[in-house]
XYZ file of C-alpha atoms in Angstrom:
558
model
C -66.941 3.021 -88.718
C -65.447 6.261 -89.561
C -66.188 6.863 -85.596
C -64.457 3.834 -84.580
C -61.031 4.454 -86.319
C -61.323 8.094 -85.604
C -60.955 7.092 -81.705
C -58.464 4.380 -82.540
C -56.105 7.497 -83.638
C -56.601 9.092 -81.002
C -55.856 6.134 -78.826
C -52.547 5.632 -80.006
C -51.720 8.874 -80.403
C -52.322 9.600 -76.598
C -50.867 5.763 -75.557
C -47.180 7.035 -77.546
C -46.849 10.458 -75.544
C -47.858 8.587 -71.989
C -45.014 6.067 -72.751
C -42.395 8.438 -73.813
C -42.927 10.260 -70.538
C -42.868 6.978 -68.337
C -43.008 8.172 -64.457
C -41.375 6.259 -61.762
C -41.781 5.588 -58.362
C -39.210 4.283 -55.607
C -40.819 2.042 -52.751
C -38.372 0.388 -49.879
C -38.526 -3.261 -49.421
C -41.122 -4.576 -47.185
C -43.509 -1.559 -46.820
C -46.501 -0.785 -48.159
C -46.388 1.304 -51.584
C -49.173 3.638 -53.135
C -49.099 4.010 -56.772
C -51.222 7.041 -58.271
C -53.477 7.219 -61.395
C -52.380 10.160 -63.320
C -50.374 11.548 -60.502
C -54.184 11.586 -58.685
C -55.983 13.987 -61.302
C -58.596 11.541 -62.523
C -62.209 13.293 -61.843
C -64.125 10.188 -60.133
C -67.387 11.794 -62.026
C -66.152 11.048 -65.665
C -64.838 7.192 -65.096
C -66.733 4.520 -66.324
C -63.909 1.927 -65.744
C -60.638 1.716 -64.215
C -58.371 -1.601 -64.537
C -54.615 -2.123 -63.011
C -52.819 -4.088 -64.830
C -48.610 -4.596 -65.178
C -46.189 -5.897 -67.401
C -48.604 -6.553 -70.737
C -50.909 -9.138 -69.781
C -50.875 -8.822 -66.244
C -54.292 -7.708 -64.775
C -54.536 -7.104 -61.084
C -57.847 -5.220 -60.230
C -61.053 -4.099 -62.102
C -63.427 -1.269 -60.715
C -66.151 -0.382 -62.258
C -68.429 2.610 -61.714
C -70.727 1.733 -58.596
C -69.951 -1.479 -58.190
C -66.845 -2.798 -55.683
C -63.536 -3.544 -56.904
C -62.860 -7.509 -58.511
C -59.360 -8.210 -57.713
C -57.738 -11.218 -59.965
C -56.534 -14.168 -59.390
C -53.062 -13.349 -59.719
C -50.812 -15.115 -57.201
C -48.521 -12.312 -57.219
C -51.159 -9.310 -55.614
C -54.462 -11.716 -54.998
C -53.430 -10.783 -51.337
C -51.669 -8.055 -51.631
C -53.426 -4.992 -53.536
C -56.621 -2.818 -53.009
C -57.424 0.848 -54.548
C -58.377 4.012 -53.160
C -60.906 6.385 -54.289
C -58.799 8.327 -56.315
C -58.096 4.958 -58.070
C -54.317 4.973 -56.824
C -52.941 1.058 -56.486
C -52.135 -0.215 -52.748
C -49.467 -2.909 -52.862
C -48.298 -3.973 -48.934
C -44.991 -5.862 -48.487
C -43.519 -4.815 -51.682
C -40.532 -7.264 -53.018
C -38.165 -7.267 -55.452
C -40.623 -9.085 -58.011
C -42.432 -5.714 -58.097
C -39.872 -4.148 -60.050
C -41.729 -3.599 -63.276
C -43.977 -1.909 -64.620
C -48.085 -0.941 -63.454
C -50.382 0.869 -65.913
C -53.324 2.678 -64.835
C -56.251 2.179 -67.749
C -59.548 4.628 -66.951
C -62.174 4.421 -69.730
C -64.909 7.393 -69.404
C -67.839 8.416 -72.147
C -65.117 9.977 -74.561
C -62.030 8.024 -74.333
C -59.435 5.625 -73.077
C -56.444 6.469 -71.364
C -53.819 4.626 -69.869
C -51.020 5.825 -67.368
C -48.147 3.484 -66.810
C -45.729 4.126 -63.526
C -42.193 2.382 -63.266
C -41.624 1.065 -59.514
C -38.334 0.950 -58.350
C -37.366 -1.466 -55.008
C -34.180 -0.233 -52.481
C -33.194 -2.313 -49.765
C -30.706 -0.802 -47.288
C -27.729 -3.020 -46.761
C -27.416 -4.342 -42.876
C -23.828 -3.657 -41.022
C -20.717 -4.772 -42.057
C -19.685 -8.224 -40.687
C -16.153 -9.227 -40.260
C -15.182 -12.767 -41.312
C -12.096 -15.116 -41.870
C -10.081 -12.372 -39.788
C -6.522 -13.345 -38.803
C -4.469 -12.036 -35.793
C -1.035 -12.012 -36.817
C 1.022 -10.932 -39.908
C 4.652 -10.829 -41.099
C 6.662 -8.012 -42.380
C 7.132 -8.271 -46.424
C 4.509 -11.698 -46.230
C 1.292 -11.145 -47.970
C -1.368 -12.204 -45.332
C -5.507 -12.328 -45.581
C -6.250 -10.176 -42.907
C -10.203 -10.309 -43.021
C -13.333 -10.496 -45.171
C -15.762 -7.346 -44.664
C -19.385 -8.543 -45.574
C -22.944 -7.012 -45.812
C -26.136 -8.408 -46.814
C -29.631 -7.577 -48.021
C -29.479 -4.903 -50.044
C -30.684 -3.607 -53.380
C -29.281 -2.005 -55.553
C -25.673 -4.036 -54.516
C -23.753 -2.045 -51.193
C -20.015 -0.979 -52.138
C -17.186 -1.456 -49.578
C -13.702 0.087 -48.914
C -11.059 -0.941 -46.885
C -9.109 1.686 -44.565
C -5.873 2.381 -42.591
C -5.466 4.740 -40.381
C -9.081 6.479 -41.642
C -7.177 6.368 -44.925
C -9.168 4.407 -47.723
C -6.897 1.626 -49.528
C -6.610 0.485 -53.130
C -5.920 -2.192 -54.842
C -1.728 -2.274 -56.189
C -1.139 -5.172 -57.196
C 1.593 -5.875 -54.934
C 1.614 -4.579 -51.054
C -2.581 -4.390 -51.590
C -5.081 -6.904 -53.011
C -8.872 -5.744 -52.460
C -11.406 -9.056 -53.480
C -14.715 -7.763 -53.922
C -17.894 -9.822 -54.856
C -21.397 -9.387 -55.039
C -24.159 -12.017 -55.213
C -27.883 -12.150 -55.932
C -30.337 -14.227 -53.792
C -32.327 -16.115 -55.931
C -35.292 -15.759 -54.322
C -35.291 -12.306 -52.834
C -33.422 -10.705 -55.241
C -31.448 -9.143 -52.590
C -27.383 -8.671 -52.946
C -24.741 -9.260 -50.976
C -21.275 -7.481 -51.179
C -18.328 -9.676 -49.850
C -14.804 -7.707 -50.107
C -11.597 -9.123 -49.039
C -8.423 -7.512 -48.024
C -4.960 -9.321 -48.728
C -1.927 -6.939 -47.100
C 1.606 -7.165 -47.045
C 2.533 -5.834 -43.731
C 5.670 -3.263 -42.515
C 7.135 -1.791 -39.403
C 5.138 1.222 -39.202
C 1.936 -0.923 -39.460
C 2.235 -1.781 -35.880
C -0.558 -0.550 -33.685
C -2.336 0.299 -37.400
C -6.000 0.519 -36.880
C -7.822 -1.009 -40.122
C -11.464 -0.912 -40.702
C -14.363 -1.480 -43.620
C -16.870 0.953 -44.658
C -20.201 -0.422 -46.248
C -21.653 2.893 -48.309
C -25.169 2.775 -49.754
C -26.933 5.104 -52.071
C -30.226 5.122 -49.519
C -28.301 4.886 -46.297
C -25.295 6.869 -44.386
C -22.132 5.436 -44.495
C -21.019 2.130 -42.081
C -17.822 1.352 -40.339
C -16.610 -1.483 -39.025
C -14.829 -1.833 -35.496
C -11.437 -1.067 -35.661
C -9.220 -3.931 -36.623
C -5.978 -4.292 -35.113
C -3.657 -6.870 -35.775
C 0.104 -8.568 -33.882
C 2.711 -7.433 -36.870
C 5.534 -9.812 -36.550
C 9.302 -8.810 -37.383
C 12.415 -10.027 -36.169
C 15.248 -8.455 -34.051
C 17.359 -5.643 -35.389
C 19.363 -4.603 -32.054
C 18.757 -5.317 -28.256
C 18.953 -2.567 -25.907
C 20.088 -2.867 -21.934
C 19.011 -0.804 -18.912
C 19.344 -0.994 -15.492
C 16.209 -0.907 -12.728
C 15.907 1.286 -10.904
C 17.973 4.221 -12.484
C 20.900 5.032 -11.077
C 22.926 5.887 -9.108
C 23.483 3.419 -7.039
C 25.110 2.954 -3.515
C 26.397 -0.095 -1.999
C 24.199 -2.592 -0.741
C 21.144 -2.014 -3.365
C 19.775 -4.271 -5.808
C 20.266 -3.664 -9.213
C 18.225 -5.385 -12.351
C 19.169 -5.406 -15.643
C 16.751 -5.221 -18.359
C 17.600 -6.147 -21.761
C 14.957 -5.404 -24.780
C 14.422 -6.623 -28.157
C 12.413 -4.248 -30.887
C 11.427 -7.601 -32.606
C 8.265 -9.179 -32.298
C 7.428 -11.692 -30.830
C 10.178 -10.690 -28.619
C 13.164 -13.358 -27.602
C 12.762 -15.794 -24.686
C 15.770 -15.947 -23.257
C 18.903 -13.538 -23.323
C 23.006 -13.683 -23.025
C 24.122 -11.619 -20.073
C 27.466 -10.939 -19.866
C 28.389 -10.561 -15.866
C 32.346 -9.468 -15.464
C 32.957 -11.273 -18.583
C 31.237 -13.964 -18.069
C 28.262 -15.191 -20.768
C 25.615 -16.248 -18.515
C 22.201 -17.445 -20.394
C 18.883 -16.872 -18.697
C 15.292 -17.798 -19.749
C 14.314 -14.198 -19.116
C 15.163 -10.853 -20.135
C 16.310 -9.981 -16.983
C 19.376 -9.981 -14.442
C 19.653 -9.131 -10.787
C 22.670 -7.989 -9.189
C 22.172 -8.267 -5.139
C 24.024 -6.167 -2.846
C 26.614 -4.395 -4.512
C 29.509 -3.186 -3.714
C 32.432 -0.693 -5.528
C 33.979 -3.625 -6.749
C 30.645 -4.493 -9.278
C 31.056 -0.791 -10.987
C 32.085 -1.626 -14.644
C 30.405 -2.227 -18.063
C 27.846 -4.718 -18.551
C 26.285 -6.586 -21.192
C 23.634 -8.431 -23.348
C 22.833 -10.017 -26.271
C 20.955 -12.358 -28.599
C 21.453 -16.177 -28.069
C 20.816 -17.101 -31.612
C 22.935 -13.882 -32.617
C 25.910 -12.272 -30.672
C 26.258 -9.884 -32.350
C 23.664 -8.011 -31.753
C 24.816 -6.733 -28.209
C 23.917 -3.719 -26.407
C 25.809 -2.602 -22.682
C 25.489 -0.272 -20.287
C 27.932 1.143 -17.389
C 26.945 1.001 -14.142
C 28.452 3.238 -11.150
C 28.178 2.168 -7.117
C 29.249 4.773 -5.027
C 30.479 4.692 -1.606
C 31.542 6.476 1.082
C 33.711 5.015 4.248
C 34.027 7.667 7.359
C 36.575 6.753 10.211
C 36.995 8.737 13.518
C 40.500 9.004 14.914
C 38.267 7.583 18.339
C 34.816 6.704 18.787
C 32.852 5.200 21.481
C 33.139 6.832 25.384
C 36.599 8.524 25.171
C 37.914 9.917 29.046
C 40.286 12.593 29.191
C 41.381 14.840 32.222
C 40.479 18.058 33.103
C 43.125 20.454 30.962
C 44.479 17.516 28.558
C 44.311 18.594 25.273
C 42.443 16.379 22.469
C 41.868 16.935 18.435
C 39.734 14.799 16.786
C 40.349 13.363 12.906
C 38.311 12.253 10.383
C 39.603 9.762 7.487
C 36.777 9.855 4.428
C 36.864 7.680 1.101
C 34.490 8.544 -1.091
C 33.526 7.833 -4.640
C 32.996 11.818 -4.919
C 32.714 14.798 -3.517
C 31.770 14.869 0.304
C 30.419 17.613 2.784
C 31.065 17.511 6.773
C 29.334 18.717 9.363
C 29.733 18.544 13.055
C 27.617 18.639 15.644
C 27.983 18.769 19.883
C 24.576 17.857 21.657
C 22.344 18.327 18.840
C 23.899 22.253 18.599
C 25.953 23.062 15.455
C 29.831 23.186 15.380
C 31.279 25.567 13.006
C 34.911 23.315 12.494
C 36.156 20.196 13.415
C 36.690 19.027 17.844
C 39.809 20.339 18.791
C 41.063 21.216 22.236
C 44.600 22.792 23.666
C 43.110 22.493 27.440
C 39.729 20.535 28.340
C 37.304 22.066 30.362
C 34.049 20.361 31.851
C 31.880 21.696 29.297
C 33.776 20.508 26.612
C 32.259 17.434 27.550
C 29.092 16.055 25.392
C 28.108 13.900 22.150
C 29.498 14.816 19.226
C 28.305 13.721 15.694
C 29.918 13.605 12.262
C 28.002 13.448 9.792
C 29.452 12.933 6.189
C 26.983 13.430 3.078
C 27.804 12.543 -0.883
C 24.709 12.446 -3.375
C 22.337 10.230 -1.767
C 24.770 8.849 0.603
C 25.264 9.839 4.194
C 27.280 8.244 7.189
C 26.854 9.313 10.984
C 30.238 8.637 13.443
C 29.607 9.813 16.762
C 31.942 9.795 19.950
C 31.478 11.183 23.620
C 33.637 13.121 24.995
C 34.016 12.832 29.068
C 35.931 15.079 31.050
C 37.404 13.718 34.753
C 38.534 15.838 37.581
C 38.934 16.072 41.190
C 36.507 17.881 42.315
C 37.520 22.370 43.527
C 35.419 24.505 45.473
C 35.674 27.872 43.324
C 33.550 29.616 46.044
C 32.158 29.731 49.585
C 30.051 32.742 50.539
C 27.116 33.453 53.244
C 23.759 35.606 52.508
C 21.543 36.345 54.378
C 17.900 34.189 55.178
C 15.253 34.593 56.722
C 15.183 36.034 60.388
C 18.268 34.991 61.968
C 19.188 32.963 59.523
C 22.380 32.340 56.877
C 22.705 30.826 53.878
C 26.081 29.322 52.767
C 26.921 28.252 49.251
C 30.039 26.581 48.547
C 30.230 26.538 44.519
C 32.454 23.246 43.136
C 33.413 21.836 39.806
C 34.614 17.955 39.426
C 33.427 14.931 37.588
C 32.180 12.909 38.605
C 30.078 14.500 40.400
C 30.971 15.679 43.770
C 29.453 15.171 46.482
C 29.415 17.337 49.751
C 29.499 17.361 53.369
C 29.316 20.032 55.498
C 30.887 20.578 59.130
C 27.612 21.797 61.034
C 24.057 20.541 60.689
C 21.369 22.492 58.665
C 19.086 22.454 55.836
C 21.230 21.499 52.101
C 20.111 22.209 48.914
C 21.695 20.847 46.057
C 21.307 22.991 42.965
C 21.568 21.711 38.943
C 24.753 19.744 37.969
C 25.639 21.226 34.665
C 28.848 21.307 32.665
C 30.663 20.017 35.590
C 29.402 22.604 38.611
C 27.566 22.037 41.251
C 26.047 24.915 44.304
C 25.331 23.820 47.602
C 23.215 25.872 49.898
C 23.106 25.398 53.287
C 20.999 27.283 55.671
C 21.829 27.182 59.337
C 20.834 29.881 62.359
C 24.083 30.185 64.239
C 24.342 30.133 67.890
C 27.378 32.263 68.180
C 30.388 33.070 65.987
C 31.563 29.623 64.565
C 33.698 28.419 61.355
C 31.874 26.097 58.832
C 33.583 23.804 56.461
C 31.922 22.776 52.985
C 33.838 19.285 51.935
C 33.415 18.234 48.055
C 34.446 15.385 46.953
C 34.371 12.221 44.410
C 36.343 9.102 43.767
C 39.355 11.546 41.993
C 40.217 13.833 45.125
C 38.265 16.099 47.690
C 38.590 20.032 48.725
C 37.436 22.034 51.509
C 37.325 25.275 52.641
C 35.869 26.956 55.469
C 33.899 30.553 56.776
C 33.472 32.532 59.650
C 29.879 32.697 60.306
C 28.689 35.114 63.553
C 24.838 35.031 65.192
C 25.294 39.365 65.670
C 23.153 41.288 63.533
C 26.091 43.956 62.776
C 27.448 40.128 61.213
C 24.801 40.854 58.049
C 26.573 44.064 56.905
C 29.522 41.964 56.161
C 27.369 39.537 54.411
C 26.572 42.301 51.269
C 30.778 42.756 51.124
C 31.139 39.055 51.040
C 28.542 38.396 48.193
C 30.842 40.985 46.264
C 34.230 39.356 47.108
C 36.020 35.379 46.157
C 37.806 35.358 49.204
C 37.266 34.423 52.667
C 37.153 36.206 55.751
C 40.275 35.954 56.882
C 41.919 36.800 53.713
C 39.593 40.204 53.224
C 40.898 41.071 56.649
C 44.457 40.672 55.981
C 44.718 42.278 53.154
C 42.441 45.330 54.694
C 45.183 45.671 57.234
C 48.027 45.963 54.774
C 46.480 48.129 53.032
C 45.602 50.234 56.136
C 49.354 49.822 57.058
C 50.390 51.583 53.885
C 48.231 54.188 53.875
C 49.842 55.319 57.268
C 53.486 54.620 56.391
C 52.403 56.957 53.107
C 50.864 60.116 55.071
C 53.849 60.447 57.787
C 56.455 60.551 55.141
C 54.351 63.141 53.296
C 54.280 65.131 56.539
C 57.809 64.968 56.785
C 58.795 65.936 53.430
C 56.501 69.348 53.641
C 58.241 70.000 57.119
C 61.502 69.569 55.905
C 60.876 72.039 52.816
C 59.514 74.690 54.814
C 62.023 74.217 57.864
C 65.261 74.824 55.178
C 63.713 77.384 53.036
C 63.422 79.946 56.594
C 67.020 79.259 56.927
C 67.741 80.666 53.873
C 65.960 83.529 54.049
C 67.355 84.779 57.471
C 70.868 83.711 56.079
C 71.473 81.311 58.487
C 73.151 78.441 58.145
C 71.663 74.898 56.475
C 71.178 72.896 59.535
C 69.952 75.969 62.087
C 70.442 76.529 65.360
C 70.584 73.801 68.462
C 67.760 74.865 69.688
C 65.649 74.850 66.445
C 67.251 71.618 66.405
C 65.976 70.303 69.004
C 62.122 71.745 68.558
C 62.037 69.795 65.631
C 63.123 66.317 67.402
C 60.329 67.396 69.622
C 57.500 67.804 67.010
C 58.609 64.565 64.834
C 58.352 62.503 68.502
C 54.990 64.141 68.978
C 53.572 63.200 65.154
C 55.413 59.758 65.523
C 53.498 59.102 68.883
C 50.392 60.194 67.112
């Protein structure tokens, strides 16, 4: 007896410092869980008996020393529990109804201990789920934007709105954050519900709101961003015109008037040179304008006039009048100046140009020549606006042979060119037969060649002429060869033949005349100073007289 109570002490003794020092264990929901006797430090050699038990009264397993494991009848683990060899508890497919308590009780030749272990369930919650969400709210209108939930977890998820990646809380006033949690009844699991009330202002538009589901066994959640159509009504109207400006005449021109409330208006007051004219749009076309449709337009709200916005538009323009376009026909040596009449909306540059070449000022002639004649081309630039006038210029006259010479050809041959200027052009005709080449017709001239071999000495005519006039001149052309040594002096010469020889004769003439009376003078000077030296007198003797009457007949018959 004294045994017995002794060991009873010691029981108690031993059960009181297990208890205070009660170990827990944390197993997630659904897996399989291992719960250890004594942390595992039971010697296997020293048990008699080891029994699992939970709660009080619960029993769950028996094993005792050789024999196999008895497992209860318990509904709770009949199916569910087995031990290892180190007498540590298997339960699979833990639930929430094994949140309590297991005790370990191992009996061996000295004494009985018992080693109780507290098991703790966690669920991890699943993803946030977004319900009851609305689409639209009002400015300064308290609105039930959405309902964050998450389910299945243990212990109960928390969740927190955000804006912006900022978290909200709960005001009172602008903010109202619902949050609920409930507890399956049979899975013990929890389910956090949190819903967001908001009162909505301007800068919430394009806000991004989301929910974060945070868990003590898992990372942090999100939702997807949440964006929602913030409604607000018109404060002012703004008007633009498409495209930009400026703007020249003839183009298209659209005015766009804007609202900054939301939903925007449907229809619009335009006001179109005073005029109100309503339009089921927000836009206004102006086709083709001119200068006349520069001014100050308008629009505003149909439900509210007042709130009117404008906007001034500009069309340029630019007129450009020649004093003469078209095909204008003037004379050879009439005089012409062109003029040029510009209107513009600003500031213009002009340019000219003749035949694609640049001019440095403006056509203007005292005496026309042929190659004054051409295209010419105003052209007249402002901003983006440019106009092109363009006249041509002809020049008309009867057609003038500047030149006839002969060259030499080939052999016995000569070549005659007759050089003329006319318009139109002339044409030519010559007075003996031969080969004619007609050479480039530019600026009014024109070269004929003709190439003849000439019989004997003969005088050719070159004929030009068009429907103005003719002219014609003519050249003495001889078949000797001493003929081509005056051909070199005629390439060097304008004239003809016949006036190089006159005027070679005249010339020759004075040349003559010149040399006597030179002759005369020196003969006279010596002749009067030998008088004076023999102290004769001035006009000498008669005979002296007469030698020199003698000697002057002499030089005058030379």
């Amino acid at each position: 007896m004294h045994r017995i109570a002794l060991l009873t002490c010691l029981l108690t003794v031993s059960l009181m410092n297990q208890v205070s020092g009660l170990e827990t264990i944390t197993g997630k929901y659904g897996d399989t869980i291992e719960i250890p006797c004594n942390n595992g430090r039971v010697v296997e050699a020293l048990v008699t008996f080891v029994k699992w038990k939970y709660d009080k009264d619960g029993n769950i397993l028996v094993k005792h020393r050789d024999q196999n494991v008895t497992v209860s009848n318990d509904v709770n683990y009949k199916n569910r529990v087995s031990i290892k060899k180190d007498f540590s508890l298997v339960i699979t497919q833990v639930a929430m109804a094994d949140r309590r308590t297991f005790t370990c009780m191992v009996v061996n030749n000295v004494d009985i201990l018992e080693f109780p272990v507290q098991l703790a369930i966690y669920k991890v919650p699943s993803q946030p789920q977004i319900t009851n969400l609305t689409t639209v709210m009002a400015i300064g209108k308290s609105t039930t934007l959405a309902q964050c939930r998450s389910e299945g977890a243990n212990p109960a998820a928390n969740i927190t709105w955000f804006k912006n990646k900022t978290p909200l809380m709960t005001d009172g006033t602008a903010i109202k954050i619902t949050t609920n949690v409930d507890v399956d009844k049979e899975t013990g699991l929890s389910t956090t519900t949190s819903t967001l009330e908001y009162t909505a202002v301007k800068e919430d538009i394009d806000a991004k709101f989301a929910c974060q589901v945070q868990h003590t066994k898992s990372a942090n959640m999100d939702s997807s961003p949440l964006v929602f159509t913030v409604n607000y009504p018109t404060e002012k109207v703004s008007l633009q015109e498409v495209p930009q400006g400026p703007f020249k005449e003839g183009d298209n021109v659209t005015l766009k008037c804007t609202a900054d409330g939301n939903p925007p208006p449907s229809s619009y007051n335009f006001y179109i040179n005073e005029e109100k004219k309503t339009v089921d749009s927000n836009t206004y076309t102006l086709t083709s304008v001119t200068r006349e449709n520069t001014g100050e337009y308008k629009c505003s709200l149909v439900d509210n006039e007042d709130i009117v916005a404008s906007v001034l538009i500009t069309v340029e323009y630019l007129d450009v009048v020649l004093g003469s376009t078209g095909k204008i026909v003037k004379k050879l040596g009439e005089s012409l100046e062109m003029t040029v009449n510009v209107k513009a909306s600003g500031a213009t540059q002009t340019s000219w140009k003749k035949d694609n070449a640049k001019l440095n000022s403006l056509p203007k002639f005292d005496k026309l020549t042929y190659s004054d004649a051409g295209v010419y081309e105003c052209v007249v630039s402002m901003a983006s606006l440019k106009k092109t006038q363009t006249f041509e210029l002809v020049v008309e006259g009867s057609p003038i042979i500047k030149n006839l010479i002969k060259e030499r050809g080939g052999g016995m041959s000569k070549v005659l060119k007759c050089a003329a200027e006319g318009f139109p052009k002339p044409t030519v005709q010559w007075s003996v037969n031969g080969s004619n080449v007609e050479g480039a017709y530019e600026h009014g001239k024109v070269t004929y060649s003709l190439t003849i071999i000439p019989k004997g000495n003969l005088t050719v005519s070159c004929t030009v002429s068009n429907v103005l006039g003719s002219d014609i001149k003519s050249i003495n052309v001889s078949a000797l060869v001493e003929d081509v040594t005056m051909d070199k002096q005629d390439q060097k010469d304008e004239y003809t033949d016949q006036t190089i020889l006159a005027v070679g004769i005249v010339v020759g003439l004075m040349l003559v005349v010149s040399v006597m009376g030179l002759a005369y003078w020196l003969y006279m000077k010596k002749f009067r100073q030998g008088s004076w030296k023999t102290g004769e007198k001035e006009d000498g003797s008669a005979e002296e007289s007469k030698k020199l009457e003698e000697n002057q007949s002499q030089k005058a018959d030379v």
